[in-house]
PDB file of C-alpha atoms in Angstrom:
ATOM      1  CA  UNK C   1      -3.462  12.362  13.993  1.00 71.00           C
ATOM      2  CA  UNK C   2      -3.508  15.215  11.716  1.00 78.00           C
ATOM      3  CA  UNK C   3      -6.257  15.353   8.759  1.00 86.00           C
ATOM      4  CA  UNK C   4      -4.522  15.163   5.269  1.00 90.00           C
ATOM      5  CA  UNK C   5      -6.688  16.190   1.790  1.00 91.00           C
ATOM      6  CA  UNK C   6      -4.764  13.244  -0.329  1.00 89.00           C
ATOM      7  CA  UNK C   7      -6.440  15.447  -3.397  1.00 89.00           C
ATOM      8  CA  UNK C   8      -3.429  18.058  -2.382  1.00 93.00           C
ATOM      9  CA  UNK C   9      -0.302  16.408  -3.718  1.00 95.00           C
ATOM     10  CA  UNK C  10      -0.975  13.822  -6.630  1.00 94.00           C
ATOM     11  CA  UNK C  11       0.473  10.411  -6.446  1.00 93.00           C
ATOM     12  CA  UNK C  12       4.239  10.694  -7.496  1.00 92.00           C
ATOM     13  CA  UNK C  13       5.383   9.657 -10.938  1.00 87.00           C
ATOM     14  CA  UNK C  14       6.464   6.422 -10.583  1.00 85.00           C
ATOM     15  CA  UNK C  15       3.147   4.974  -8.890  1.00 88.00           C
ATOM     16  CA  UNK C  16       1.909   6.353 -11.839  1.00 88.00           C
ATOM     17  CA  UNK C  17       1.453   5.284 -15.780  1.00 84.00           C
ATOM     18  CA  UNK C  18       4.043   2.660 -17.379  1.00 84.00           C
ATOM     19  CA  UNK C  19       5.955   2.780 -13.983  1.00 81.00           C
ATOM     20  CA  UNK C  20       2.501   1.575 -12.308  1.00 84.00           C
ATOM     21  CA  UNK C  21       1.865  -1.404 -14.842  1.00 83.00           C
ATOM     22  CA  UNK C  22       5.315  -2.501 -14.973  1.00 80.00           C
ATOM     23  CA  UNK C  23       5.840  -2.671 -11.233  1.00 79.00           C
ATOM     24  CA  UNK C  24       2.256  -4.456 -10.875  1.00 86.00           C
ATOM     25  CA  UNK C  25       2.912  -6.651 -13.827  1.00 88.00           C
ATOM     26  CA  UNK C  26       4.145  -9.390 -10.848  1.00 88.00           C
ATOM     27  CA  UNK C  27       1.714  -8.758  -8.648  1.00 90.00           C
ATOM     28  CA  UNK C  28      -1.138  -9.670 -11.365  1.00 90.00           C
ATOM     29  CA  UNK C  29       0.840 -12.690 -12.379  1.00 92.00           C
ATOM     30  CA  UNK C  30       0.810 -13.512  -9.075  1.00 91.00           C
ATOM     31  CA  UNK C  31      -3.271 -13.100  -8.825  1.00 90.00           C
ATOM     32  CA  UNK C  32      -3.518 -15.780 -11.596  1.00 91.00           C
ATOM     33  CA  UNK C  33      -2.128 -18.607  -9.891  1.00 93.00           C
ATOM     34  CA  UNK C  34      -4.134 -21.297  -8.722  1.00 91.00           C
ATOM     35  CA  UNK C  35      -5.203 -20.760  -4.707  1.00 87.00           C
ATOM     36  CA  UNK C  36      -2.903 -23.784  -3.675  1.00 88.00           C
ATOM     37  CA  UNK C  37       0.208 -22.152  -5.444  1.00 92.00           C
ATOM     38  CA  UNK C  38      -0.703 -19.249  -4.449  1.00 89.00           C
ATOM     39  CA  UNK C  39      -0.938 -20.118  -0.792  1.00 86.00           C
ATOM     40  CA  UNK C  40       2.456 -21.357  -0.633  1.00 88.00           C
ATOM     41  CA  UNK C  41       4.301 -18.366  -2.896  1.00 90.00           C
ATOM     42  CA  UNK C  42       5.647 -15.200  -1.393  1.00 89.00           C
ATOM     43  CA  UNK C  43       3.755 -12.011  -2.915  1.00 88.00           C
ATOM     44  CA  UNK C  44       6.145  -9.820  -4.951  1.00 86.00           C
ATOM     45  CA  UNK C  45       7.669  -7.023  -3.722  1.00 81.00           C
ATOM     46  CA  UNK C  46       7.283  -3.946  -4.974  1.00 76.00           C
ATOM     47  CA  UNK C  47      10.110  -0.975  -6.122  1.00 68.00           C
ATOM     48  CA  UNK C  48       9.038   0.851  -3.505  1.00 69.00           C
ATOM     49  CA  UNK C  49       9.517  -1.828  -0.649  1.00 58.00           C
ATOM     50  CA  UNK C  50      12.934  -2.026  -2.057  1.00 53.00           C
ATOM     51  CA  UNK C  51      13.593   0.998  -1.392  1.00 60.00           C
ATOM     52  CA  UNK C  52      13.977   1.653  -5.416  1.00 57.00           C
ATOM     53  CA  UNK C  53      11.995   5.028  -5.403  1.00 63.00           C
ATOM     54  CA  UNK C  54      12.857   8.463  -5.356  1.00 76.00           C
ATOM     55  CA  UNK C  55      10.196  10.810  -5.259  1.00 84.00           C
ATOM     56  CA  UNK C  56       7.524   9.292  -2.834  1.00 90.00           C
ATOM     57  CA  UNK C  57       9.292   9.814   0.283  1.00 91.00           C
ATOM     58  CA  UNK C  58       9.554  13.980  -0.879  1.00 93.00           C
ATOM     59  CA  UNK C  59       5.823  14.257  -1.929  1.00 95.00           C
ATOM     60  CA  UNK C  60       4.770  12.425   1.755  1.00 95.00           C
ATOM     61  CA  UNK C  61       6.743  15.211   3.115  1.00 95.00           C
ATOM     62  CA  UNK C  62       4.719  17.134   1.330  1.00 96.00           C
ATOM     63  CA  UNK C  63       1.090  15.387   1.701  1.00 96.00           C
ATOM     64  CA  UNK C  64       2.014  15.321   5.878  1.00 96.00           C
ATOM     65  CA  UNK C  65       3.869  18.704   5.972  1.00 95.00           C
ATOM     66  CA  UNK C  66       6.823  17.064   7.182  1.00 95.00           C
ATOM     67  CA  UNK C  67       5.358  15.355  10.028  1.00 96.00           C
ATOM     68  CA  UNK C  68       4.806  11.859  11.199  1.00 95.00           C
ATOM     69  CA  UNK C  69       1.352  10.858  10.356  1.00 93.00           C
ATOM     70  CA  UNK C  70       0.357   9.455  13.772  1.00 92.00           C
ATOM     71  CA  UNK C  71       2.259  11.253  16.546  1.00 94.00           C
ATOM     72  CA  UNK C  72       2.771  14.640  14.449  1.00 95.00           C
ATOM     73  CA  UNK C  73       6.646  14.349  15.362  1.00 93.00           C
ATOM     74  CA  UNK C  74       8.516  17.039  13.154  1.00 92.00           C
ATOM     75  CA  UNK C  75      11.308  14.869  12.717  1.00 85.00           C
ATOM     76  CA  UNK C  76      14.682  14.007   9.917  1.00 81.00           C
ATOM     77  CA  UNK C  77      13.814  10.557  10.221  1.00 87.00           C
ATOM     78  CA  UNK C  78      10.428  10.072   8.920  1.00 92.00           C
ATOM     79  CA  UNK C  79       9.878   7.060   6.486  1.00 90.00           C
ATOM     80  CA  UNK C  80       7.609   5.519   4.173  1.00 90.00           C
ATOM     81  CA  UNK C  81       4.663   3.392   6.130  1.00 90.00           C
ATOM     82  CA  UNK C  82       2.402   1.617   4.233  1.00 90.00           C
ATOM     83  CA  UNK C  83      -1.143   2.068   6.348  1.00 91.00           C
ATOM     84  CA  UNK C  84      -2.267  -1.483   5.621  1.00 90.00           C
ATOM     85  CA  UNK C  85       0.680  -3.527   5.734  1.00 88.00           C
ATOM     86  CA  UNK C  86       1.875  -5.123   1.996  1.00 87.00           C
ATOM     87  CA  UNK C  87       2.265  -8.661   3.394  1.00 80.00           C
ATOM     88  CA  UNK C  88       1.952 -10.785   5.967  1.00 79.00           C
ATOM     89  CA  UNK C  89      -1.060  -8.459   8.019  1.00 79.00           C
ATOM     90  CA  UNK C  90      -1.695  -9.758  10.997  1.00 81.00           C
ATOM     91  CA  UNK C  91      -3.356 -11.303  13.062  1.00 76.00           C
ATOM     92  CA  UNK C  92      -4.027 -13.790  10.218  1.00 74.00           C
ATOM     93  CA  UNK C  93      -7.821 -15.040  11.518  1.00 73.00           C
ATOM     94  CA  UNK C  94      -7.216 -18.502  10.428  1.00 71.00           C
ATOM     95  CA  UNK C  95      -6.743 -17.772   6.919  1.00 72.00           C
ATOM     96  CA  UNK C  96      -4.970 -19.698   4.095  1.00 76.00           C
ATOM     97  CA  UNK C  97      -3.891 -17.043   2.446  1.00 79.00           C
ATOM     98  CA  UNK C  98      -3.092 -14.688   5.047  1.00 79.00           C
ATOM     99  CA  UNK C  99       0.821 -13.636   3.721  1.00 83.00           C
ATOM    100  CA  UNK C 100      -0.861 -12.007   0.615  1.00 86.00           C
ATOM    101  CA  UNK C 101      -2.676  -9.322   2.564  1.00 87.00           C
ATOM    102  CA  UNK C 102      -2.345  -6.595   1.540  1.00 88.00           C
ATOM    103  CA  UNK C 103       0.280  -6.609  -0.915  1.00 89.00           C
ATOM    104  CA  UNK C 104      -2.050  -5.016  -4.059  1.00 90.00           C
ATOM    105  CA  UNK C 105      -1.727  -2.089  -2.413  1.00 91.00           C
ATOM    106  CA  UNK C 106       1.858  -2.189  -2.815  1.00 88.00           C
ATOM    107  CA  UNK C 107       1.868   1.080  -4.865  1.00 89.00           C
ATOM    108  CA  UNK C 108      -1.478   2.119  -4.202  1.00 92.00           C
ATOM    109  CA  UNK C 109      -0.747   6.078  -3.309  1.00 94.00           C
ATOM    110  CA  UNK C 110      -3.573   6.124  -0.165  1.00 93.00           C
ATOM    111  CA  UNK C 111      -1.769   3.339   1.224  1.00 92.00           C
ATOM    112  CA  UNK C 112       1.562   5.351   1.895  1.00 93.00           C
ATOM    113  CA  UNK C 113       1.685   7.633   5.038  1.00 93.00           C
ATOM    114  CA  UNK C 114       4.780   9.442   6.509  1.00 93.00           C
ATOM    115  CA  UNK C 115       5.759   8.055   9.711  1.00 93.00           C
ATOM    116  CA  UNK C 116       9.016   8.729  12.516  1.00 93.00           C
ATOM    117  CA  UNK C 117      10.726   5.947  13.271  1.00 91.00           C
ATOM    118  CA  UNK C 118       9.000   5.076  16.815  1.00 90.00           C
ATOM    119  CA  UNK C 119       5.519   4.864  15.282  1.00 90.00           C
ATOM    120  CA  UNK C 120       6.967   2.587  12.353  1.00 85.00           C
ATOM    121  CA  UNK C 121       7.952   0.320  14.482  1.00 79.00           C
ATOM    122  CA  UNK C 122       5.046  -0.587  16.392  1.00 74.00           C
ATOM    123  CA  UNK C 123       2.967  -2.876  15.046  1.00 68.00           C
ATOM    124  CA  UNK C 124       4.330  -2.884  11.430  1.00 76.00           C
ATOM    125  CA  UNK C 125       2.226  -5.865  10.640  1.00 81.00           C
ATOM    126  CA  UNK C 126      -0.323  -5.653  12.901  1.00 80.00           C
ATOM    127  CA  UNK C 127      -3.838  -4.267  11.200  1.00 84.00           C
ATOM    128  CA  UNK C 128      -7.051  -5.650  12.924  1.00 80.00           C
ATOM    129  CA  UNK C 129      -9.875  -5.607  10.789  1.00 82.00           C
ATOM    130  CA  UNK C 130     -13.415  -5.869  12.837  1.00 85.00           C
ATOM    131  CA  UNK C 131     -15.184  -8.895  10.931  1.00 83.00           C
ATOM    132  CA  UNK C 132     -13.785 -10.327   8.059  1.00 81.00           C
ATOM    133  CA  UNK C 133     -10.839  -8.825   5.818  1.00 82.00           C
ATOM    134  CA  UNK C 134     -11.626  -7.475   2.247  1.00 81.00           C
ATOM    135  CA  UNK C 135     -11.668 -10.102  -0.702  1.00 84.00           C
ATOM    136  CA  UNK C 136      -8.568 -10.590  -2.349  1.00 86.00           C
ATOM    137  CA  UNK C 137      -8.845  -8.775  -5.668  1.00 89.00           C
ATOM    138  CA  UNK C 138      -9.847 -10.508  -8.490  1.00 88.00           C
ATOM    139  CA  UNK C 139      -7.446 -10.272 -11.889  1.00 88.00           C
ATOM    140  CA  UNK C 140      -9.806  -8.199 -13.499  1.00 90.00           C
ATOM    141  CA  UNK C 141     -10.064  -5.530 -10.661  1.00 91.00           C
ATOM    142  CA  UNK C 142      -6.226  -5.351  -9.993  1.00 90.00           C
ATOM    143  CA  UNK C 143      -6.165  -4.912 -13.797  1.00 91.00           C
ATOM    144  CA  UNK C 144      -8.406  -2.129 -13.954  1.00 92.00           C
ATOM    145  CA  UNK C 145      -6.019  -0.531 -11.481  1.00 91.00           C
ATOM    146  CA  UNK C 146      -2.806  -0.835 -13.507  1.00 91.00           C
ATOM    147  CA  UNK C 147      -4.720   0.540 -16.857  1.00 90.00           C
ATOM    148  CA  UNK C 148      -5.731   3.188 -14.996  1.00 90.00           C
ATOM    149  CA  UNK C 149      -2.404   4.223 -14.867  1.00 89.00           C
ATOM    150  CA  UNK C 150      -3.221   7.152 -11.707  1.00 91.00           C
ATOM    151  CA  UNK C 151      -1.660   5.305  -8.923  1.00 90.00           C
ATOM    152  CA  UNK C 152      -4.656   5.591  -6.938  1.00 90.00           C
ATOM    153  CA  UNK C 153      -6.771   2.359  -5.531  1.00 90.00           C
ATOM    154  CA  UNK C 154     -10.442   2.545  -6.778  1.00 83.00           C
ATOM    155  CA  UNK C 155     -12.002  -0.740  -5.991  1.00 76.00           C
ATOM    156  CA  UNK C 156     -13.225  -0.938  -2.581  1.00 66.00           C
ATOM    157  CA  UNK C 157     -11.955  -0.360   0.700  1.00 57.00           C
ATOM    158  CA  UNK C 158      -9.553   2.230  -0.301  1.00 52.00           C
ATOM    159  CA  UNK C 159     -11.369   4.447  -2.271  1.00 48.00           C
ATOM    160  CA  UNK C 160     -14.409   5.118   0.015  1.00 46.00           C
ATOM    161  CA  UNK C 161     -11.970   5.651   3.068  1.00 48.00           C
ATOM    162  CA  UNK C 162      -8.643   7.094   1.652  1.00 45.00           C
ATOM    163  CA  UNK C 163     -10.507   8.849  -1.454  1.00 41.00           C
ATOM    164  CA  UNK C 164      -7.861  11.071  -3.679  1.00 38.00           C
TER     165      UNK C 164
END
C-alpha cells in the first residue's frame, strides 16, 4: 500500500462549503431521531454514493497517482472506495444500530481512497474494528463538521489517523 500526504490535493469542491451542508443536511436529520426510529430507518445516501459527483473520482487520481490504493494496480478502472464502509459495516458485534456505521463519513474526504475493481470488491462491507466501534456522532459534532464547510472529518477517529 502506497503512502499518500492527503495535505497534497484538497478535498474537491463539492465535499466542500454549501455542497457539504446541503448533502449532510439528511444525514443530521437523521442523527436527531429517537434511537428506536433510528434503528429501524435506512441512513441517507449521499451524492456521492449515487454516483452524482464529478470531480472526486479526478482528484483521487490525483491524491493516489492513478493507482489503486491497496494493490498499486495502474489501471482505467479504478473507482471510488470509501475506507470505512458508509453503511451497513460489518461484522455488526451485536449491535442495534449496526446499518448506520459509518455513514457520517459519507463525504468525509479521508474516507475516499482510489481502488481497481478486484480490491473493491472484496470485502466492501467488511471493516473489523479490534474492541468496540467509535460512538455514533452526536448532532452537535456532525454539525460542527458541516459548518466547517472543509470536507474534512475532525472529530475523532479520522482526524488522528487520516489527518489532512
Amino acid at each position: 500500500m502506497q503512502y499518500i500526504d492527503r495535505r497534497r490535493v484538497p478535498p474537491p469542491e463539492e465535499l466542500r462549503g454549501d455542497r457539504l451542508f446541503s448533502n449532510g443536511e439528511r444525514m443530521w436529520q437523521f442523527l436527531q431521531l429517537e434511537p428506536n426510529r433510528r434503528a429501524q430507518t435506512r441512513a441517507p445516501q449521499s451524492s456521492v454514493q449515487s454516483g452524482s459527483y464529478s470531480s472526486v473520482l479526478p482528484a483521487l487520481h490525483s491524491l493516489f497517482h492513478g493507482r489503486c490504493a491497496f494493490c498499486e494496480s495502474q489501471t482505467s478502472a479504478l473507482d471510488i472506495h470509501y475506507f470505512r464502509p458508509v453503511n451497513g459495516a460489518e461484522p455488526h458485534y451485536g449491535l442495534v444500530d449496526s446499518h448506520i456505521y459509518y455513514a457520517w463519513l459519507a463525504n468525509a474526504w479521508q474516507n475516499f481512497y482510489l481502488a481497481c475493481a478486484d480490491c473493491n470488491a472484496h470485502g466492501r462491507n467488511y471493516f473489523p474494528v479490534k474492541g468496540r466501534r467509535a460512538p455514533i456522532p452526536t448532532q452537535e459534532m456532525y454539525m460542527k463538521y458541516l459548518e466547517s464547510g472543509t470536507g474534512l472529518w475532525q472529530c475523532g477517529l479520522l482526524k488522528r489517523e487520516l489527518c489532512c
